[in-house]
Structure formats: structure tokens, C-alpha cells
PDB file of C-alpha atoms and ligand atoms in Angstrom:
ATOM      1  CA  UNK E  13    -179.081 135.404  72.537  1.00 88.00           C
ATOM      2  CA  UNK E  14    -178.160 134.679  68.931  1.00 93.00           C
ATOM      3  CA  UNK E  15    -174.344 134.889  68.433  1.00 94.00           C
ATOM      4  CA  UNK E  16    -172.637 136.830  65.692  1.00 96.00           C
ATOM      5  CA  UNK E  17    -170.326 135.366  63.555  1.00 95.00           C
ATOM      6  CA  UNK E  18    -167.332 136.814  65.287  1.00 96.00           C
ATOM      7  CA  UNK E  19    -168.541 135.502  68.649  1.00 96.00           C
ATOM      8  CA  UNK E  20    -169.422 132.009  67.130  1.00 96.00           C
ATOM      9  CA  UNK E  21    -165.852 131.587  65.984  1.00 95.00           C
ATOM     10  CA  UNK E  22    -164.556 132.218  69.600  1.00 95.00           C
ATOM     11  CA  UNK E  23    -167.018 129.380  70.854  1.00 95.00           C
ATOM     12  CA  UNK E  24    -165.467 127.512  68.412  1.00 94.00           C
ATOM     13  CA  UNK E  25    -162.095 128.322  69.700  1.00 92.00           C
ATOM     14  CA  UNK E  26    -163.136 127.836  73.117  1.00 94.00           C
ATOM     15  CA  UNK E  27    -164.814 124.267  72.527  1.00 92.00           C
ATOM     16  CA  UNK E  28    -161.614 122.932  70.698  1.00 89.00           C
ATOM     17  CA  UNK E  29    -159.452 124.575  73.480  1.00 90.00           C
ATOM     18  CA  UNK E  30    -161.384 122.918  76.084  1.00 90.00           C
ATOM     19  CA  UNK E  31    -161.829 119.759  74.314  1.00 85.00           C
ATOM     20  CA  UNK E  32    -157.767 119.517  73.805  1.00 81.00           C
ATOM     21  CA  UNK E  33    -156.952 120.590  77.882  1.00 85.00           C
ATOM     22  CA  UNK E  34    -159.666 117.778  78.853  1.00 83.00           C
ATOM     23  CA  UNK E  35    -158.147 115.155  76.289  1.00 77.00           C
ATOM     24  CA  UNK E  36    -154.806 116.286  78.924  1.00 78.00           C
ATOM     25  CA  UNK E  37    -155.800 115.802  81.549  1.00 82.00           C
ATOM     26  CA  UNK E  38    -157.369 112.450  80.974  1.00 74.00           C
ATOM     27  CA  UNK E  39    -153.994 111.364  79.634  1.00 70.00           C
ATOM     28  CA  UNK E  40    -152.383 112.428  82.617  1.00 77.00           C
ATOM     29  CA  UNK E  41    -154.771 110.501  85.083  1.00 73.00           C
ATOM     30  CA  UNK E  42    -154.343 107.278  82.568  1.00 68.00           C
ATOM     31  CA  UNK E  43    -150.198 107.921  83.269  1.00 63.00           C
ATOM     32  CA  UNK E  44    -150.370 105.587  86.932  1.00 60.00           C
ATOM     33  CA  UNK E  45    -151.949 102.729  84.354  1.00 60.00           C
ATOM     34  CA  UNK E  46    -148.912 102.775  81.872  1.00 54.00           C
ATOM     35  CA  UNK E  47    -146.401 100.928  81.696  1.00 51.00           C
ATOM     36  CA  UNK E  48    -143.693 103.327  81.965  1.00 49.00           C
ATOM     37  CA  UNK E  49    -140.504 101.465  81.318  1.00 49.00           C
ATOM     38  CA  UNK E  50    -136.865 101.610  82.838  1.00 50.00           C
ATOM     39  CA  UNK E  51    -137.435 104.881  84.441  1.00 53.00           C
ATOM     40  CA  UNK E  52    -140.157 103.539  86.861  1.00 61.00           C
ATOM     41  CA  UNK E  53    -140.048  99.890  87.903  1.00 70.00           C
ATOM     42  CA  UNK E  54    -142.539  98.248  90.794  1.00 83.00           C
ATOM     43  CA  UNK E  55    -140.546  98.208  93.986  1.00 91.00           C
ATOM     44  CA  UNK E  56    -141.731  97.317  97.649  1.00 95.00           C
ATOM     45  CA  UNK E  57    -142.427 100.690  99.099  1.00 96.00           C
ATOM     46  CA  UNK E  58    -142.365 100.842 102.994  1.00 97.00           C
ATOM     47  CA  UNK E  59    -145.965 103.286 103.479  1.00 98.00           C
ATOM     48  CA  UNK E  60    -144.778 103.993 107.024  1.00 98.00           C
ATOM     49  CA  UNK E  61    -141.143 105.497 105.750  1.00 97.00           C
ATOM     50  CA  UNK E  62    -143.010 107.060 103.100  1.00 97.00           C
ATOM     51  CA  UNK E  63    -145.788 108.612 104.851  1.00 98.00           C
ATOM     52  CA  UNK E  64    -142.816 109.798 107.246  1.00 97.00           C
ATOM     53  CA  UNK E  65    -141.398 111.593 104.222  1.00 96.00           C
ATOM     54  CA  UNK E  66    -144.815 113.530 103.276  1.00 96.00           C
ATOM     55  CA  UNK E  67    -145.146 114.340 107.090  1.00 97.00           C
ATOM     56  CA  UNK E  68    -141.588 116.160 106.889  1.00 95.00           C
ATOM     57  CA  UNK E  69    -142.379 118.022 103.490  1.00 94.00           C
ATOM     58  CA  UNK E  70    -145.629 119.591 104.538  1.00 96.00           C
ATOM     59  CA  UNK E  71    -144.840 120.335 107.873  1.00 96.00           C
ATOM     60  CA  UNK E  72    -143.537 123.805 107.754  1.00 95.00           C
ATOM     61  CA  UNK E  73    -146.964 124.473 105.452  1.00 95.00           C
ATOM     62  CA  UNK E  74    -149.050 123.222 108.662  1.00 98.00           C
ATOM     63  CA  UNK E  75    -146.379 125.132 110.786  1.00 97.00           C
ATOM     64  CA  UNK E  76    -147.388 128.124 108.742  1.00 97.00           C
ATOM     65  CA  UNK E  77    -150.988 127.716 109.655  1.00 97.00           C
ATOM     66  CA  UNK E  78    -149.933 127.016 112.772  1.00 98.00           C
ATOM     67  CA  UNK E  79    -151.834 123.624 112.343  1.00 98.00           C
ATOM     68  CA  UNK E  80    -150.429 120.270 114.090  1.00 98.00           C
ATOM     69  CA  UNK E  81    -149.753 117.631 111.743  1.00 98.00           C
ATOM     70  CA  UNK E  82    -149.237 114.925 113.544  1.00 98.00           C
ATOM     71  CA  UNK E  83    -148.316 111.061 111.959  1.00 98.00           C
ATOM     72  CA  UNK E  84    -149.305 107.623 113.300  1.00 98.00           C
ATOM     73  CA  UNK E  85    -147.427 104.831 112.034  1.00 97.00           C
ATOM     74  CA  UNK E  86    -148.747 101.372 111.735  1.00 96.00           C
ATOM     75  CA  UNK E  87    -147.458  98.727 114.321  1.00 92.00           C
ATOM     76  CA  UNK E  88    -146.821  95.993 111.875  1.00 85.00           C
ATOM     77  CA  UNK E  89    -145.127  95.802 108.803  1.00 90.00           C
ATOM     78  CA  UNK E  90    -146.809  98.175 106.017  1.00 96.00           C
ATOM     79  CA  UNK E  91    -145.509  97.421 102.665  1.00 96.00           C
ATOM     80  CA  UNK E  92    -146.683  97.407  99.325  1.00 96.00           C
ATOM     81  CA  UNK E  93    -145.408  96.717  95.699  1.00 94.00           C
ATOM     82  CA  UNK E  94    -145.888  99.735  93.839  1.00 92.00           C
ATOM     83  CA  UNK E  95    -144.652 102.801  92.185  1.00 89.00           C
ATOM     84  CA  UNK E  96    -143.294 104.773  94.983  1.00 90.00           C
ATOM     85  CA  UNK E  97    -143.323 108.349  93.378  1.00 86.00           C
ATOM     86  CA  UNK E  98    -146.848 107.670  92.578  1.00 87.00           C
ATOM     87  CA  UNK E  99    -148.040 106.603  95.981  1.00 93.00           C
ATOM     88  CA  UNK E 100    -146.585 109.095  97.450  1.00 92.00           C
ATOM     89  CA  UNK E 101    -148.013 111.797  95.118  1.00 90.00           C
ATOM     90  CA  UNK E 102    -151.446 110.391  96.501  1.00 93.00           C
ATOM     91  CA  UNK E 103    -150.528 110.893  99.755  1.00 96.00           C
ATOM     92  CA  UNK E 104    -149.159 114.077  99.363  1.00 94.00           C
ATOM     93  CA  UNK E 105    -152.345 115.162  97.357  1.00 94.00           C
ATOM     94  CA  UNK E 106    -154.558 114.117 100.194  1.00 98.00           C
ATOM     95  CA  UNK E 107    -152.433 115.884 102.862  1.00 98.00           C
ATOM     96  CA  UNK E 108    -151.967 118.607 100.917  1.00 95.00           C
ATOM     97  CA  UNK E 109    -155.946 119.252 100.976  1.00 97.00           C
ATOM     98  CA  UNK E 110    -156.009 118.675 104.434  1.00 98.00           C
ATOM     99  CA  UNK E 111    -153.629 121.617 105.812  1.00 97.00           C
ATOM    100  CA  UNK E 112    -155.586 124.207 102.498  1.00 96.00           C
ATOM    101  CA  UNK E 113    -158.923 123.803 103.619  1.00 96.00           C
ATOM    102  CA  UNK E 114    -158.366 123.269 107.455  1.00 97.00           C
ATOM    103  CA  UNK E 115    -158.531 126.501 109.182  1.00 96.00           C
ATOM    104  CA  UNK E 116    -155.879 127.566 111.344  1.00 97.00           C
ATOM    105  CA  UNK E 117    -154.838 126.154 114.837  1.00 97.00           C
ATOM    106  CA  UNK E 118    -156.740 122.786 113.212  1.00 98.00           C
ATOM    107  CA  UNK E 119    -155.739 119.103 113.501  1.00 98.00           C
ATOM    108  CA  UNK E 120    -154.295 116.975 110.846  1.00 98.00           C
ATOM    109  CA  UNK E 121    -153.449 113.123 111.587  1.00 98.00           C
ATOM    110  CA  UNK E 122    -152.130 111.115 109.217  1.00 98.00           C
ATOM    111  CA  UNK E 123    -152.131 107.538 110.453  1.00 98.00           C
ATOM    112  CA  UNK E 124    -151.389 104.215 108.936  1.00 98.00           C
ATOM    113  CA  UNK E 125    -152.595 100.551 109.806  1.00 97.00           C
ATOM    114  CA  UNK E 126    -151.490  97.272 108.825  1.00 96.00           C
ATOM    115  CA  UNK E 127    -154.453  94.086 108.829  1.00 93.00           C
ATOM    116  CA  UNK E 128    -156.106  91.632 107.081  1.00 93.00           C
ATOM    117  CA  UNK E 129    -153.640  91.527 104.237  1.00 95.00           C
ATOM    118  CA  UNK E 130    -154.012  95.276 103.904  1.00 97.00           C
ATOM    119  CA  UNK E 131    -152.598  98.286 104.850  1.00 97.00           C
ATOM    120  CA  UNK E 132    -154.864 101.661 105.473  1.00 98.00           C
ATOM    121  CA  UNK E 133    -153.668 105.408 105.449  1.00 98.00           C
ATOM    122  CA  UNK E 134    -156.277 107.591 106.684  1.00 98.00           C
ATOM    123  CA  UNK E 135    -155.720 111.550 106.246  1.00 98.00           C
ATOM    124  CA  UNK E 136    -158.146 112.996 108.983  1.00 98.00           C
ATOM    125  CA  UNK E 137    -158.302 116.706 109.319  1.00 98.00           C
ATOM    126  CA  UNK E 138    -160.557 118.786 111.975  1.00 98.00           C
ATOM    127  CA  UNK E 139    -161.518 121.435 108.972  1.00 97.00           C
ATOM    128  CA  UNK E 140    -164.931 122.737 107.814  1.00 96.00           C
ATOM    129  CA  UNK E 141    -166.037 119.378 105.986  1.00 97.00           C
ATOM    130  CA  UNK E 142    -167.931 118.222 103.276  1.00 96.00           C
ATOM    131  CA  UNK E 143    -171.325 118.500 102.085  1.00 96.00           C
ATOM    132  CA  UNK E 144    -173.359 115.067 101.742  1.00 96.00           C
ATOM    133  CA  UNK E 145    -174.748 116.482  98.250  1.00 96.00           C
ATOM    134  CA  UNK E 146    -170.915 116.728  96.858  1.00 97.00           C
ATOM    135  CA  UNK E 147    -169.835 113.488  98.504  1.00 97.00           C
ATOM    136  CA  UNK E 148    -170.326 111.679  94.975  1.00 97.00           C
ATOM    137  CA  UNK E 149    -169.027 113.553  93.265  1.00 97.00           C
ATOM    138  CA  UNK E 150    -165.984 114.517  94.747  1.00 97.00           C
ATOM    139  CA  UNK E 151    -163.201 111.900  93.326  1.00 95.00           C
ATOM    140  CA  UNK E 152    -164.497 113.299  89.699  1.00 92.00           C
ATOM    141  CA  UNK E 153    -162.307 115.461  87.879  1.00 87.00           C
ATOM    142  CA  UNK E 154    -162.136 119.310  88.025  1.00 86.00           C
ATOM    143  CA  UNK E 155    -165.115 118.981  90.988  1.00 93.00           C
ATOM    144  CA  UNK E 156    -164.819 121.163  93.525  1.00 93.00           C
ATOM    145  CA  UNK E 157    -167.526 121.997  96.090  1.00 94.00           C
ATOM    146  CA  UNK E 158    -168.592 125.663  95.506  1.00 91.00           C
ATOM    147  CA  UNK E 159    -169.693 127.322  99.602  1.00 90.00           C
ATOM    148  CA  UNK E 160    -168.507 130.053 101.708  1.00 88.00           C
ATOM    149  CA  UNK E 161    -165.651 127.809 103.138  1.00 84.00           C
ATOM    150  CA  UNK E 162    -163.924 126.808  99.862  1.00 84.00           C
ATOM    151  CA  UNK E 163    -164.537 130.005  98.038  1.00 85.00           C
ATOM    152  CA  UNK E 164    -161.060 131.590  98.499  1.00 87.00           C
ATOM    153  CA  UNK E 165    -159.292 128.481  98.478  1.00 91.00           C
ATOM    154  CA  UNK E 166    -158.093 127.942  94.851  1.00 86.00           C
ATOM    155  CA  UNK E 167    -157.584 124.880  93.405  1.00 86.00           C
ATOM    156  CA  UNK E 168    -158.027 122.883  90.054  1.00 84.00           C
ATOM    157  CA  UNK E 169    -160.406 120.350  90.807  1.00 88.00           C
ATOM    158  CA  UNK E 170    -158.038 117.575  90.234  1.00 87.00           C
ATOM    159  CA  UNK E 171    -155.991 115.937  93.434  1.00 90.00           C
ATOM    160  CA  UNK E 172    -158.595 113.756  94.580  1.00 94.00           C
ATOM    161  CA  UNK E 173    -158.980 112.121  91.045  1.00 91.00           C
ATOM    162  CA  UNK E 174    -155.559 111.624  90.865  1.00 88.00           C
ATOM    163  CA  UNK E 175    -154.816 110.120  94.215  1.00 92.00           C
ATOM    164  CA  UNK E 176    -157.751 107.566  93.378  1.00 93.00           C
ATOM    165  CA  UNK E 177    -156.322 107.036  90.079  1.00 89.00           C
ATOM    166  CA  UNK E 178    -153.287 105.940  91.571  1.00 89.00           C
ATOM    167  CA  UNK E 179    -154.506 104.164  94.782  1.00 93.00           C
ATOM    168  CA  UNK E 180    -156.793 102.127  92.034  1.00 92.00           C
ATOM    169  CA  UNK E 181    -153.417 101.410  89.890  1.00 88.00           C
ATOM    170  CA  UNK E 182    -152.136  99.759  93.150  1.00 91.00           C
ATOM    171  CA  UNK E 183    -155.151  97.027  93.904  1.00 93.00           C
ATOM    172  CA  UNK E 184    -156.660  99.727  96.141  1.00 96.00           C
ATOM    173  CA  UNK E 185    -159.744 101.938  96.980  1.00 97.00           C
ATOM    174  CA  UNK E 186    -159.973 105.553  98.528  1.00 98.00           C
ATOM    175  CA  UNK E 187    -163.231 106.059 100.554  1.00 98.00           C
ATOM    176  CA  UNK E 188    -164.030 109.159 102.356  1.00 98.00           C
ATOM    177  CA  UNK E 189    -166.129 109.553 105.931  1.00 98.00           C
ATOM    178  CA  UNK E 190    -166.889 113.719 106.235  1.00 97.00           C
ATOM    179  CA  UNK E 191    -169.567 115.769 108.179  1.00 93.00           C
ATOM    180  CA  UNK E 192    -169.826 119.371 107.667  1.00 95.00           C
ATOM    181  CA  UNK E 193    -168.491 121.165 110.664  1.00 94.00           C
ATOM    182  CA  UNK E 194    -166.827 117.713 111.672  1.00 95.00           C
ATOM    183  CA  UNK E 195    -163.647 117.904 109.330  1.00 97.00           C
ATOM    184  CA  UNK E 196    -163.431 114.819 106.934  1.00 98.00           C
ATOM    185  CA  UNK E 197    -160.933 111.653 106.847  1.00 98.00           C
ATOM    186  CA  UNK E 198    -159.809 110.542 103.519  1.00 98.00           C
ATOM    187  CA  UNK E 199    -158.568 106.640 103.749  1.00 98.00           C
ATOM    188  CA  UNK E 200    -156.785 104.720 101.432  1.00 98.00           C
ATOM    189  CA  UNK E 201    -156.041 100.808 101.506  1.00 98.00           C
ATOM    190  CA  UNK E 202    -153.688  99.120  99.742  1.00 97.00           C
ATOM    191  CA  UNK E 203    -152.934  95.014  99.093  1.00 96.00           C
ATOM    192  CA  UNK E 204    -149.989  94.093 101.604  1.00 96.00           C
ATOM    193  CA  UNK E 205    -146.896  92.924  99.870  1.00 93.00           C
ATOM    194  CA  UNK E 206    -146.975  89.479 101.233  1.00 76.00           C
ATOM    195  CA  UNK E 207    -143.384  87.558 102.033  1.00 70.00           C
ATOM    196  CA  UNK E 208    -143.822  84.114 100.497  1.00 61.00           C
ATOM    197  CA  UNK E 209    -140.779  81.462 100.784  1.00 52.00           C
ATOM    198  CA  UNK E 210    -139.888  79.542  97.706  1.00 55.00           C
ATOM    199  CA  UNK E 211    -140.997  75.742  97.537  1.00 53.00           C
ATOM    200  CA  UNK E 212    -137.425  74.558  97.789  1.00 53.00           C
ATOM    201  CA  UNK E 213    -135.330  77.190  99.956  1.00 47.00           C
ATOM    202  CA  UNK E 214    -136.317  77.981 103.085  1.00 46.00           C
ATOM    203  CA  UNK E 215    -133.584  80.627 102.908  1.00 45.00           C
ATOM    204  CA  UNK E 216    -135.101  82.304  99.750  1.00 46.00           C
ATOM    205  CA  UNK E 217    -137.523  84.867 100.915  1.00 49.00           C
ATOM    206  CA  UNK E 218    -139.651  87.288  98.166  1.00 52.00           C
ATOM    207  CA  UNK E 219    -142.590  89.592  98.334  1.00 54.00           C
ATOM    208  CA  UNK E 220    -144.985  89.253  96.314  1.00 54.00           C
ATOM    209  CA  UNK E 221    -148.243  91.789  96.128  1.00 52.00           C
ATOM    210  CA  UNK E 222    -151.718  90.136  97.439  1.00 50.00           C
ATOM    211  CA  UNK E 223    -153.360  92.011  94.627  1.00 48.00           C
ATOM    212  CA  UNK E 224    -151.201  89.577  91.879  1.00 47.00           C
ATOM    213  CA  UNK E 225    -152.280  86.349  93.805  1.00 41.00           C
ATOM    214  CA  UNK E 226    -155.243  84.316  92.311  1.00 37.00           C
TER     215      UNK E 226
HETATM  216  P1  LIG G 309    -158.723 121.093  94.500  1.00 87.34           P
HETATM  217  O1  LIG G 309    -158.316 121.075  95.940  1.00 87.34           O
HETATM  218  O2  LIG G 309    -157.595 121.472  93.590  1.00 87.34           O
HETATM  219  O3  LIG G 309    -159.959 121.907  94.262  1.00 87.34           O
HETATM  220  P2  LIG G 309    -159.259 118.236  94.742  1.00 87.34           P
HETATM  221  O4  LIG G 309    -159.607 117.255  93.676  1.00 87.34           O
HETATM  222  O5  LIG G 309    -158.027 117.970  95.526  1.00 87.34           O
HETATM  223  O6  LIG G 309    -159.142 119.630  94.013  1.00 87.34           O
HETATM  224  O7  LIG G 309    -160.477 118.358  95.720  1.00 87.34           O
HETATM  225  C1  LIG G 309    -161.800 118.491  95.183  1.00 87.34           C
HETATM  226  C2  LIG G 309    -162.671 119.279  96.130  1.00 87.34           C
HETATM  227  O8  LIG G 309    -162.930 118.509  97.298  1.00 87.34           O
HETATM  228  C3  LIG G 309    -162.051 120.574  96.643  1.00 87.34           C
HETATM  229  O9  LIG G 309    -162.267 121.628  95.747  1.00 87.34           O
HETATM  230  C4  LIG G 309    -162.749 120.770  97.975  1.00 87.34           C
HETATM  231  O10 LIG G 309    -163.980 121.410  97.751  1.00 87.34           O
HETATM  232  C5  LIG G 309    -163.019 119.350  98.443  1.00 87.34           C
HETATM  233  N1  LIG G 309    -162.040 118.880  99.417  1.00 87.34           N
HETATM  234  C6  LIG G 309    -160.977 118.065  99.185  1.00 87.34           C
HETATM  235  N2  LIG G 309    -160.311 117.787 100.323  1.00 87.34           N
HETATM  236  C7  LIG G 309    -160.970 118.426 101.314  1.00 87.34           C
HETATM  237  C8  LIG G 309    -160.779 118.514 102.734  1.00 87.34           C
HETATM  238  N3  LIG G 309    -159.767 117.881 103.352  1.00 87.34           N
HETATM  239  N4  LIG G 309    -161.664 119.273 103.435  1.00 87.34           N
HETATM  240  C9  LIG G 309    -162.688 119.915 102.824  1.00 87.34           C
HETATM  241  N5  LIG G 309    -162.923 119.860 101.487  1.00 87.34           N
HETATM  242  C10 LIG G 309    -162.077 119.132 100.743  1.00 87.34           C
END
């Protein structure tokens, strides 16, 4: 119905408040895209060490459920030139999802392979799934599917759009395969740092990252 003028001003408040926590958050995503000086330089980040390092920190949380987290590493060499903290925030966010909305005594594999100039890290968990309906929508930011198997599980809507903001950053994609009642495997492949030798010294090895070559 009709608002009073007290009850218009609160809108008002609300909009603006809103409007300023959105403008936030859409800074925050745009942070993987900046240049963000000394503090953070492009290194070659090993994925297999790394993804050995998210494995180790969410362990005891699977323990907990007593879930099995279990890691594959890839065979071949699986490095990237990147932001490390950031990559492995994506990870983390994706694994991290896994163990809240798998049910106890489920499965979560996270498993890595190098090929074709790229390297893959799929996050596969044995939990309740996903809708079809919210499939496209769920990299968008604050989404969050709304059924009986998510509706205790709190969250903010945001993880997923970060992790793709940040895969993206890196030359990458994250794609998603789920089937409700079949869990749901989140992968995300990344341009190979590739070892080139200079011209004129065989010696003189760098890496370079596919996603910088013409
Ligand atoms: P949050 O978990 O904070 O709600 P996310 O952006 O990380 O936000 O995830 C968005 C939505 O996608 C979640 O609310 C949940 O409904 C769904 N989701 C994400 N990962 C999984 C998963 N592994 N299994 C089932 N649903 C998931």
C-alpha cells in the first residue's frame, strides 16, 4: 500500500544503503583485474603444490563432517603465471562449497590435469546438486539457489562469482557439470605457463603464460 512519509524515508535509506554495499562488492570482484602494484606481482604458481595447500586447510572441516576429501594431482607439469593468493582463493572458494553443502559421510575430489596447453582443476563433490533452472545463474552475484537442501546452509551469494572473476583474470573459464541428487563438479582451466628458450642461449630457459602469446 501507499507509504507514509516516515516509511518512504527508510526506503530511501534502504535504496542508498543497498546501492552503496552493491557499488562494494562490484569493486571487490573488479580487485583480480587491477593492477595491484609491489605488493602482488605475477609469479609461476605450481596448481598441484597449491591445490595441496587448500587440501591441508580444509581438511579438518571435511574431517568434521566426517567427509573424505581426497586430492588428485596432475601427472605432468601444472603451472601457471598468475597471482597466487588469488588462485588459490578460487580454489578454496570452490572447495569450500563443496564440504558446506555436501552432506555428511560424502565425497569430495579435488583433482588436477595437465593437456593441451592447459591445466584443469575440477572440484567434484557427491552432495545434493544443482537444479538445471539455477544452472545460469549461478556464477552471478549474491545468487543462491533457494530449496530444502540449501535452506540452512548460510551463505552470501558471492564465492562462485569471485572464483570466476579470478579464474577469468588468469586467461581461464569455470564451467560446471551438476545433476540434482548426483552432486556437482565445478572445473576450472587455466593457460599453461609454457617454458620457451631464448633465440640465442640454449641455457636461458623462461616461462612465459600461453594466454600472453599471439
Ligand atoms: P554461497 O555459498 O555463499 O551462497 P556461492 O556463490 O559460493 O555463494 O554459491 C552460490 C550458490 O550455488 C549457493 O548458494 C548454492 O545454492 C549453490 N552451490 C554452490 N556450490 C555448490 C555445491 N558444491 N553443491 C550444491 N550447491 C552449490
Amino acid at each position: 500500500g501507499p507509504l507514509n512519509e516516515k516509511q518512504s524515508e527508510f526506503m530511501r535509506h534502504i535504496c542508498s544503503a543497498s546501492g552503496n554495499m552493491n557499488e562494494l562488492v562490484h569493486n571487490l570482484l573488479e580487485l583480480p583485474k587491477m593492477d595491484i602494484g609491489p605488493i602482488a606481482k605475477q609469479e609461476t604458481v605450481d596448481m598441484n603444490d597449491l591445490a595441496a595447500e587448500v587440501k591441508d586447510e580444509f581438511q579438518p572441516k571435511a574431517e568434521a563432517k566426517g567427509q573424505v576429501l581426497q586430492l588428485r594431482k596432475a601427472g605432468d607439469q601444472a603451472k601457471v603465471q598468475g597471482y597466487p593468493l588469488q588462485l588459490q582463493q578460487a580454489i578454496r572458494n570452490l572447495v569450500d562449497n563443496a564440504i558446506k553443502y555436501t552432506p555428511e559421510g560424502g565425497l569430495i575430489t579435488l583433482s588436477l590435469e595437465a593437456r593441451n596447453h592447459q591445466v584443469s582443476i575440477k572440484v567434484q563433490d557427491s552432495g545434493p546438486g544443482i537444479p538445471p533452472e539455477d544452472l545460469p545463474f549461478i556464477f552471478d552475484r549474491f545468487y543462491r539457489v533457494d530449496n530444502a537442501d540449501t535452506k540452512n546452509i548460510e551463505g552470501n551469494g558471492l564465492g562462485l562469482a569471485i572464483a570466476k572473476s579470478i579464474i577469468e583474470q588468469h586467461g581461464g573459464e569455470v564451467s560446471i557439470l551438476s545433476e540434482p541428487g548426483k552432486g556437482s563438479s565445478f572445473t576450472c582451466t587455466i593457460p599453461l605457463a609454457r617454458v620457451t628458450e631464448h633465440p640465442n642461449a640454449d641455457t636461458n630457459l623462461s616461462i612465459q603464460s600461453n594466454s600472453d602469446l599471439p
